[in-house]
XYZ file of C-alpha atoms in Angstrom:
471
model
C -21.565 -20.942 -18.664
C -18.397 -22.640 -17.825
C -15.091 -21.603 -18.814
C -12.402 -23.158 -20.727
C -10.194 -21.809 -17.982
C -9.234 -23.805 -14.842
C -9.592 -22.227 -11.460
C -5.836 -22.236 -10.685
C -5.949 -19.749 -14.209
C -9.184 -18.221 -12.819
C -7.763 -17.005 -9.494
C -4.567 -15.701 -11.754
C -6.219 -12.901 -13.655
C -5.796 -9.213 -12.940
C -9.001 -7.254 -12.539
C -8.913 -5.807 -15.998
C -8.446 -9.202 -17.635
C -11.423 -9.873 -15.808
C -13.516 -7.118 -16.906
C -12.837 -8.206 -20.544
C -13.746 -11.825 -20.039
C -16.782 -11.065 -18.258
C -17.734 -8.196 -21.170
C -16.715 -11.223 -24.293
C -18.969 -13.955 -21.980
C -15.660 -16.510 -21.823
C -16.331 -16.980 -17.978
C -18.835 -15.173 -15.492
C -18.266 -13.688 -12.207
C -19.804 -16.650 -10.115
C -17.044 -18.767 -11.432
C -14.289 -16.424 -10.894
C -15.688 -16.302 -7.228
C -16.158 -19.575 -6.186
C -12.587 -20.268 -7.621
C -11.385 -17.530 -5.804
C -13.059 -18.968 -2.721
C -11.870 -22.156 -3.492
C -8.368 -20.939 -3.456
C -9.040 -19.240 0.350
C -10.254 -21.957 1.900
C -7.167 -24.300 0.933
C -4.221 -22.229 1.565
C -5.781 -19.192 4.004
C -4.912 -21.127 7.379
C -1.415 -20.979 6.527
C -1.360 -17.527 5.763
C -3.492 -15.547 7.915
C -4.686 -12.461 5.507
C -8.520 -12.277 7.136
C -9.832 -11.083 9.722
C -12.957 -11.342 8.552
C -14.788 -13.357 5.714
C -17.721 -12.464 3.648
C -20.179 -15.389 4.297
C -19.502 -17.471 0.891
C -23.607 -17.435 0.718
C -23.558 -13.626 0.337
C -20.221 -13.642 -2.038
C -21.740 -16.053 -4.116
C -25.313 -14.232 -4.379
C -23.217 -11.072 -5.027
C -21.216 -12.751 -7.885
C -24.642 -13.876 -9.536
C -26.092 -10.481 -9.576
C -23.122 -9.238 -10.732
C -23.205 -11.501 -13.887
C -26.566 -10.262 -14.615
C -25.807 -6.594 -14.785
C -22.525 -7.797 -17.137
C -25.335 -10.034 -19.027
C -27.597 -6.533 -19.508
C -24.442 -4.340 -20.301
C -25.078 -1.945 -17.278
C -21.827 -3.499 -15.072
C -20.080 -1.463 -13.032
C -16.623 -0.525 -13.484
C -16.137 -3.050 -11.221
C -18.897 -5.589 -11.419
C -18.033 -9.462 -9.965
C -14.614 -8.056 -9.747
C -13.051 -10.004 -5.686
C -11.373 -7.259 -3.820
C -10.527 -6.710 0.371
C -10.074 -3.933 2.402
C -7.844 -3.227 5.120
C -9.285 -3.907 8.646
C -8.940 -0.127 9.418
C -11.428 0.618 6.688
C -14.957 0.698 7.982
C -17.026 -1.982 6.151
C -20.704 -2.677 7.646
C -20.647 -5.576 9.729
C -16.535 -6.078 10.211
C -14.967 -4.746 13.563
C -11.722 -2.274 13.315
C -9.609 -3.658 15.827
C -6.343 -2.448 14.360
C -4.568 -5.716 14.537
C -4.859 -5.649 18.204
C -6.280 -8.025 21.386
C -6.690 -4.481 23.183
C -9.530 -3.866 20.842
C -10.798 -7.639 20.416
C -14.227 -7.020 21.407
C -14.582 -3.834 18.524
C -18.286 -3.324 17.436
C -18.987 -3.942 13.769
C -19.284 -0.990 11.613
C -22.674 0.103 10.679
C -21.597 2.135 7.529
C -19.302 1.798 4.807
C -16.599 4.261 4.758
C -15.442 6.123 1.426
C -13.851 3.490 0.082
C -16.154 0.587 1.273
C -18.682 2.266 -0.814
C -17.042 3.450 -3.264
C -15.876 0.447 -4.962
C -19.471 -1.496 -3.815
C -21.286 1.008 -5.678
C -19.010 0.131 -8.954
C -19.794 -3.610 -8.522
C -17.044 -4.857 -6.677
C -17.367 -7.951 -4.561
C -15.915 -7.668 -1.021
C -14.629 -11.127 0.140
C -13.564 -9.659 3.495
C -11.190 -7.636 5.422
C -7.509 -8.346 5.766
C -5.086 -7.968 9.104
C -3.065 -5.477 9.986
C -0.124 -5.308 11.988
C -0.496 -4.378 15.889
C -2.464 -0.480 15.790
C -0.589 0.138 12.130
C 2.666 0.648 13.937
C 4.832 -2.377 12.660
C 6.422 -3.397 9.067
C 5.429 -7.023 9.398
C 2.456 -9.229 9.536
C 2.938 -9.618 13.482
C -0.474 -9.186 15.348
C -1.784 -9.411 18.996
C -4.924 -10.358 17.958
C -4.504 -12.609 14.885
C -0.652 -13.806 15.071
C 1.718 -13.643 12.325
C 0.597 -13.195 8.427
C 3.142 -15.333 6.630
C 4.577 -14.659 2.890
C 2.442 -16.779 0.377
C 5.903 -16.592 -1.811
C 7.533 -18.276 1.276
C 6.129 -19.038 5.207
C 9.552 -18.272 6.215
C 9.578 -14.383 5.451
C 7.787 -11.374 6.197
C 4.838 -10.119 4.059
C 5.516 -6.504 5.481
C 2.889 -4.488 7.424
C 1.180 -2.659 7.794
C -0.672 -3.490 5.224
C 0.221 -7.326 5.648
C -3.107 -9.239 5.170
C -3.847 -7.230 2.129
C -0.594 -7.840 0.390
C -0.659 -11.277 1.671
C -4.284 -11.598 -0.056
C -3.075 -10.400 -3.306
C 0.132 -12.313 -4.033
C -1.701 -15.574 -2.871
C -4.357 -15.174 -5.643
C -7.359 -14.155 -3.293
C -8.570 -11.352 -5.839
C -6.733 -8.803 -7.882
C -7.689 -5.664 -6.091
C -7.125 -5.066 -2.502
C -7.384 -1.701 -0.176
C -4.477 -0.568 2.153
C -3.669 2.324 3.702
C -0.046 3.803 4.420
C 1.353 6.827 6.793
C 5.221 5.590 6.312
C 5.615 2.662 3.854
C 2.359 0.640 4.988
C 1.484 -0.007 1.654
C 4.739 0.244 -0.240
C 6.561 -1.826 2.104
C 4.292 -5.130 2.095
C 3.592 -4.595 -1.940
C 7.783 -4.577 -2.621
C 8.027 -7.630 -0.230
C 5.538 -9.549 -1.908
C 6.869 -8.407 -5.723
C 3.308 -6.797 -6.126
C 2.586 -3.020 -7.895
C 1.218 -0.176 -5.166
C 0.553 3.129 -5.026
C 0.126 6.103 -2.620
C -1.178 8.454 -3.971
C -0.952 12.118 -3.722
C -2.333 13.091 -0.353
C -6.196 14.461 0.030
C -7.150 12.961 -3.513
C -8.583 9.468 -1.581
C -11.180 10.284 0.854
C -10.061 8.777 4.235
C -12.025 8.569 7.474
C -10.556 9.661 9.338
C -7.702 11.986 8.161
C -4.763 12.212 9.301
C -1.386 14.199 8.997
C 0.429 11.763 5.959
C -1.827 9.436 6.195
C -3.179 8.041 2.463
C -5.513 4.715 1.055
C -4.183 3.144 -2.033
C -4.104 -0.236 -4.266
C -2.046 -2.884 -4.052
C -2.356 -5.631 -7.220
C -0.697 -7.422 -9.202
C -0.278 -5.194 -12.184
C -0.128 -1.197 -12.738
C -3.480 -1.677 -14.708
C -5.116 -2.869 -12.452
C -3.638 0.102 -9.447
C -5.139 2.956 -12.170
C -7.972 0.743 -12.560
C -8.587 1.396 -8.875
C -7.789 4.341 -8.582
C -10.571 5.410 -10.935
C -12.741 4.201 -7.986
C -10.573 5.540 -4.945
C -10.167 9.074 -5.745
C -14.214 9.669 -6.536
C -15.538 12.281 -3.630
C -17.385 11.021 -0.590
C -21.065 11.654 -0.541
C -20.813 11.802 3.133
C -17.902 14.664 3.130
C -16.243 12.907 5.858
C -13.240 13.742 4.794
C -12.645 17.294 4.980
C -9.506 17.448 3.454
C -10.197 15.773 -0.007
C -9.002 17.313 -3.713
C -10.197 16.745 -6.419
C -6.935 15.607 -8.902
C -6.546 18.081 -11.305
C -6.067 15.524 -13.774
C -8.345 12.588 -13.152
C -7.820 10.276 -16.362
C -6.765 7.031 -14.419
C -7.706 5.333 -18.238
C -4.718 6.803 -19.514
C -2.709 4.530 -17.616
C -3.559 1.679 -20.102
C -5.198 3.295 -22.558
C -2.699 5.866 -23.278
C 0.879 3.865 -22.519
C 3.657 5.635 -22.319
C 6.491 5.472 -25.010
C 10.103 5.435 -25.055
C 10.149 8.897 -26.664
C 8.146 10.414 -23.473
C 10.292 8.532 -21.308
C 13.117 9.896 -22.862
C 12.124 13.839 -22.465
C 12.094 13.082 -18.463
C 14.760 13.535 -15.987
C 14.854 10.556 -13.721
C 16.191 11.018 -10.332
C 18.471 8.367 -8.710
C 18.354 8.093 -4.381
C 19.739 4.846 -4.567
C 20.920 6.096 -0.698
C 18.647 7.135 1.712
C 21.588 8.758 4.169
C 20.679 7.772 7.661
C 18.701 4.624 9.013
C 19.345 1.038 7.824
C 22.332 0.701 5.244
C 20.980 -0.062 1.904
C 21.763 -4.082 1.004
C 23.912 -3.836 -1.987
C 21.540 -6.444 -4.181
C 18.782 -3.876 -3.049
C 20.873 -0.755 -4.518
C 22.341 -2.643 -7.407
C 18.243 -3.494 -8.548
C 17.771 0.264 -8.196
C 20.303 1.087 -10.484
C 19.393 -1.281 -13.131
C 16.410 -0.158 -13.097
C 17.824 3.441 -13.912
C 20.048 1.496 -16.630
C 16.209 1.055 -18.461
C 15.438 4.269 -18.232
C 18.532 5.763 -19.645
C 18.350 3.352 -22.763
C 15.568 4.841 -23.676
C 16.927 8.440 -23.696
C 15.907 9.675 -20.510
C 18.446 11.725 -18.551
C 19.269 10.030 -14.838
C 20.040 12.644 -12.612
C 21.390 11.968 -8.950
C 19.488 12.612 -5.843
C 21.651 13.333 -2.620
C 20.758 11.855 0.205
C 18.003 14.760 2.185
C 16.929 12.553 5.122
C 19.264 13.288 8.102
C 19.506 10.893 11.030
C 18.572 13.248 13.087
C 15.083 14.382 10.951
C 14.273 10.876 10.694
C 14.903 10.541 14.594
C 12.309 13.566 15.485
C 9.518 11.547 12.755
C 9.896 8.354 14.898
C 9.414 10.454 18.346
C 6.815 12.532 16.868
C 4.755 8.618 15.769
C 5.865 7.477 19.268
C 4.359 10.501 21.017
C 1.427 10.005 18.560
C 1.133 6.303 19.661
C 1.913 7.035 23.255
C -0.850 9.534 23.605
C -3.495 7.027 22.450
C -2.098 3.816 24.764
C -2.451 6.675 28.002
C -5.824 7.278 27.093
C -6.778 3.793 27.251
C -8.208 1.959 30.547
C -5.519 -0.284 32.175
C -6.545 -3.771 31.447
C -6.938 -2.637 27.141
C -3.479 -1.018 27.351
C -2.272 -4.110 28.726
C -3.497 -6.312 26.098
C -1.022 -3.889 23.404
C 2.049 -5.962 22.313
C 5.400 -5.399 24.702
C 6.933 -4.079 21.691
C 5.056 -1.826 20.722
C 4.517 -0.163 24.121
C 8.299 0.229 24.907
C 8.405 1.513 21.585
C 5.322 4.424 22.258
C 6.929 4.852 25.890
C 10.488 6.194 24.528
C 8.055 9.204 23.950
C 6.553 9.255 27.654
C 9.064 11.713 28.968
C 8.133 14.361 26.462
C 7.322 18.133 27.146
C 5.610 20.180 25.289
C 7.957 22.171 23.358
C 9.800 18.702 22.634
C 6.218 16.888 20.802
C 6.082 20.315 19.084
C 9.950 20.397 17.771
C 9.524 16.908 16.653
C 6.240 18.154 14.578
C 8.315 20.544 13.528
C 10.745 18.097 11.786
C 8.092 16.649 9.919
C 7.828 19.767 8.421
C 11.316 20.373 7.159
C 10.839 16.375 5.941
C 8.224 18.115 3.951
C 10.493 20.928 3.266
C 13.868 18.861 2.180
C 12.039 16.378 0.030
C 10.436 18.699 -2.124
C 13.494 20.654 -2.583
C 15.325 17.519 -3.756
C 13.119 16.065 -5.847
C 11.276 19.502 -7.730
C 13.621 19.540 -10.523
C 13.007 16.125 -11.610
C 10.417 14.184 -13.308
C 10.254 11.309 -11.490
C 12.990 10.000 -8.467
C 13.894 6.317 -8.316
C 14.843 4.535 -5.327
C 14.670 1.547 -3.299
C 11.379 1.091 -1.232
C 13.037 -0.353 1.400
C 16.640 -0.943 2.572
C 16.758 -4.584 2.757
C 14.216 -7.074 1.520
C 11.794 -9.801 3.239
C 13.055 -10.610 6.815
C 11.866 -13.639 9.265
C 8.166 -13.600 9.548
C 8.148 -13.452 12.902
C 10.043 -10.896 13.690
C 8.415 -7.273 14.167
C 10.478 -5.101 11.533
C 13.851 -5.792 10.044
C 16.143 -5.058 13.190
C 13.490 -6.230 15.625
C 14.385 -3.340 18.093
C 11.930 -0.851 19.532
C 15.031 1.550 19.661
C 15.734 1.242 15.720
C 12.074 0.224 14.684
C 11.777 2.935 11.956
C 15.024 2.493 10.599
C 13.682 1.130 7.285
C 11.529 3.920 6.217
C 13.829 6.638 5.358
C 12.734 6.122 1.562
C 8.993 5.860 1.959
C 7.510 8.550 4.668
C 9.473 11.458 3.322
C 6.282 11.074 0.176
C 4.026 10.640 3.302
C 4.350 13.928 4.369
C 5.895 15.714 1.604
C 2.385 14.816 -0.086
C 3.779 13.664 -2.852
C 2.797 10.322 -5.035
C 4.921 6.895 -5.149
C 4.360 4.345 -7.042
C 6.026 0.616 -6.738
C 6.789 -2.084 -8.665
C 8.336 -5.719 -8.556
C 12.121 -5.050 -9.701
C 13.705 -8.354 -9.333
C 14.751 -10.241 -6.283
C 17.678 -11.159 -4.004
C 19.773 -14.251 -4.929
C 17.556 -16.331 -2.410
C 14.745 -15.057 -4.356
C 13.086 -12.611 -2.165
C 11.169 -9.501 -3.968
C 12.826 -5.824 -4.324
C 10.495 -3.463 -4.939
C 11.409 -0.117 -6.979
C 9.865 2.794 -5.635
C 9.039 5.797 -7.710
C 7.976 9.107 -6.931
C 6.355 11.762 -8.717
C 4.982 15.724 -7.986
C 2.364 16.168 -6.164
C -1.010 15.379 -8.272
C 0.873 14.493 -10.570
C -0.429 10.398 -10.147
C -1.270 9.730 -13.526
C 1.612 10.240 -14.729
C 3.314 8.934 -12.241
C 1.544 5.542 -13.078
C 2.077 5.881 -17.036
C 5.614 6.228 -16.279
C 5.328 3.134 -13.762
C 3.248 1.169 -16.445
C 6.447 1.604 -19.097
C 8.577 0.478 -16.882
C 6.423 -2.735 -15.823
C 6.034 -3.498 -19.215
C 9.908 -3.104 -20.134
C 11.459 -4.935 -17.919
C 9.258 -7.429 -18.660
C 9.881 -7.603 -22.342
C 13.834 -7.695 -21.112
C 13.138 -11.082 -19.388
């Protein structure tokens, strides 16, 4: 077979486009993946998304048995579809290192976790893993072990962290589905900074290994499609229970996203919330805001009734989540032998050593905090629909910097908007939104209820598509 396609097209297509072409016969999987491979090997050393290939004898073997379960119509829902996880995401044979030298010499993994198998028992074909930032801990591709992951939109700016080599992978073209996970923004905060469509989803529906307090696995792509698509995947149960805390979601019918859009009539029965001010950390950049707000502008054309969201993040709440990560951090750099703790970037342990000093009853008040986080966000957001805001305060900084105000005092300024969903447990959803006037990406967050991620996504999806149609 060869396609009437060229590879540059090839490499373009979201997953679902590819599931249709590979159903009609217009192009098979093996060319998909050797384009896609193509694409890697050219512009990959100037980017920095892997740390660790697939051998391209194993991807391509995988792409050919792929096309003949598509040629025998018993394909996966993700047959000879390219896809990545996250280096934190146990895959047999690739190391979890956490972006840092003090864990160079990491064994391989000799099981898939949840969402390693999950998608390789719908088909999917795993080119590799992709970086992190140093032990999940910075907003920006920065690294100890692998250096800096660089913006395919620009070299010059950040591609966020810390899910940087995965967003980095998916706005270069290398495959249309790639596997982050997030515990304050690490997924929203790469996909708005690379213009790409994320979500995290509600917590305890995504088996994760291991669990943690806020901590979630999600898509990030290049279309809403193509997040529900999977999500259908994702949010199946782990054979292996690993994950003690999973839920089922109550409503489960990912399809709906697509199949079912959303009209302008359902979007205007909702009551959108507007946060358009996050009330302590970074001050929002007024291109940021004003994309926020015309985003709102949509919504309210089509009937819906915007309702504003007070600021509910104090400085002082969002001072007790940073000492409660740094004591978190801290804990685990103690517990390590000299010469590994050593090997942790400078920044990262002045950052975890702020916390050093703690007692007791001070780790415990800051846990506490997170609690009234929980507390405050559901109280603001309950008697909407769905809340709109900005994903992050400011947009792309200097790649090599390690988060916007490159301070270990100030170094979670930026997340006021995205961990208050980590820990409330609630879903959010982003989406490209336009871009500064030097043409960086601002991402549009939205939120939804808890479990309530399908429609969180539908209501995503509608917007996607509208603002589209408007330009």
């Amino acid at each position: 077979m060869t396609s009437a396609l060229t590879d540059t097209e090839l490499t373009a297509l979201t997953a679902t486009r590819l599931r249709a072409g590979y159903a009609a016969g217009e192009f098979s999987p093996a060319e998909v993946l050797r384009a896609v491979q193509d694409r890697i090997d050219r512009c990959e050393p100037g980017i920095g998304a892997f740390a660790r290939r697939e051998p391209a004898a194993d991807v391509l073997a995988a792409a050919d048995a792929a096309g003949v379960r598509w040629a025998q119509g018993r394909a996966g829902l993700l047959d000879g579809v390219p896809v990545t996880l996250k280096e934190n995401i146990a895959a047999v044979g690739h190391p979890r290192p956490s972006g840092s030298a003090a864990f160079a010499d990491a064994a391989p993994a000799t099981e898939d976790g949840p969402a390693a198998a999950s998608t390789a028992a719908e088909g999917a074909i795993r080119l590799g893993s992709t970086v992190m930032s140093e032990l999940g801990m910075l907003s920006s591709g920065v690294s100890g072990l692998h250096g800096i992951t660089r913006s395919p939109l620009d070299p010059a700016w950040t591609v966020g962290g810390s899910s940087g080599g995965a967003a980095a992978a998916a706005a270069a073209g290398f495959g249309p589905l790639h596997v982050g996970s997030d515990i304050g923004g690490s997924i929203r905060l790469p996909a708005s900074w690379t213009g790409l469509a994320s979500l995290k989803p509600s917590y305890g529906i995504v088996p994760v290994d291991p669990p943690y307090l806020g901590r979630a696995l999600g898509p990030l792509a290049r279309s809403v499609d193509d997040v529900a698509l999977a999500m259908q995947v994702l949010a199946r149960p782990d054979p292996a229970y690993r994950d003690p805390t999973w839920l089922a979601l109550p409503d489960a019918s990912w399809e709906r996203v697509s199949a079912d859009p959303m009209t302008d009539d359902e979007i205007g029965a909702l009551r959108i919330g507007l946060h358009p001010d996050a009330g302590c950390g970074l001050p929002t950049d007024p291109e940021v805001a004003a994309t926020v707000r015309a985003a709102a502008e949509l919504f309210a054309r089509a009937g819906a009734q915007i309702v504003p969201v007070d600021p509910f993040l104090t400085p002082e709440l969002l001072h007790q989540l940073d000492m409660f990560l740094r004591a978190r951090s801290w804990a685990d750099l103690v517990a390590l032998p000299a010469h590994r703790r050593d090997a942790v970037l400078p920044y990262i342990r002045q950052w975890a050593a702020a916390a050093a000093d703690l007692r007791g009853p001070d780790v415990f008040e800051a846990y506490h905090a997170v609690q009234r986080i929980r507390a405050a966000t559901i109280t603001a957001t309950h008697t909407v629909d769905v809340v709109l805001s900005p994903v992050a305060p400011v947009a792309a900084f200097p790649a090599e910097q390690h988060g916007p105000t490159d301070d270990p005092v100030t170094a979670l300024d930026h997340i006021a908007y995205t961990a208050p969903y980590n820990f409330s447990e609630q879903p959010a959803a982003t989406v490209d939104a336009g871009s500064t006037t030097d043409g960086r990406p601002i991402g549009l967050q939205l939120a939804g209820r808890r479990f309530a991620d399908v429609e969180l996504l539908r209501v995503t999806r509608w917007y996607e598509q509208t603002r589209r149609a408007a330009h």
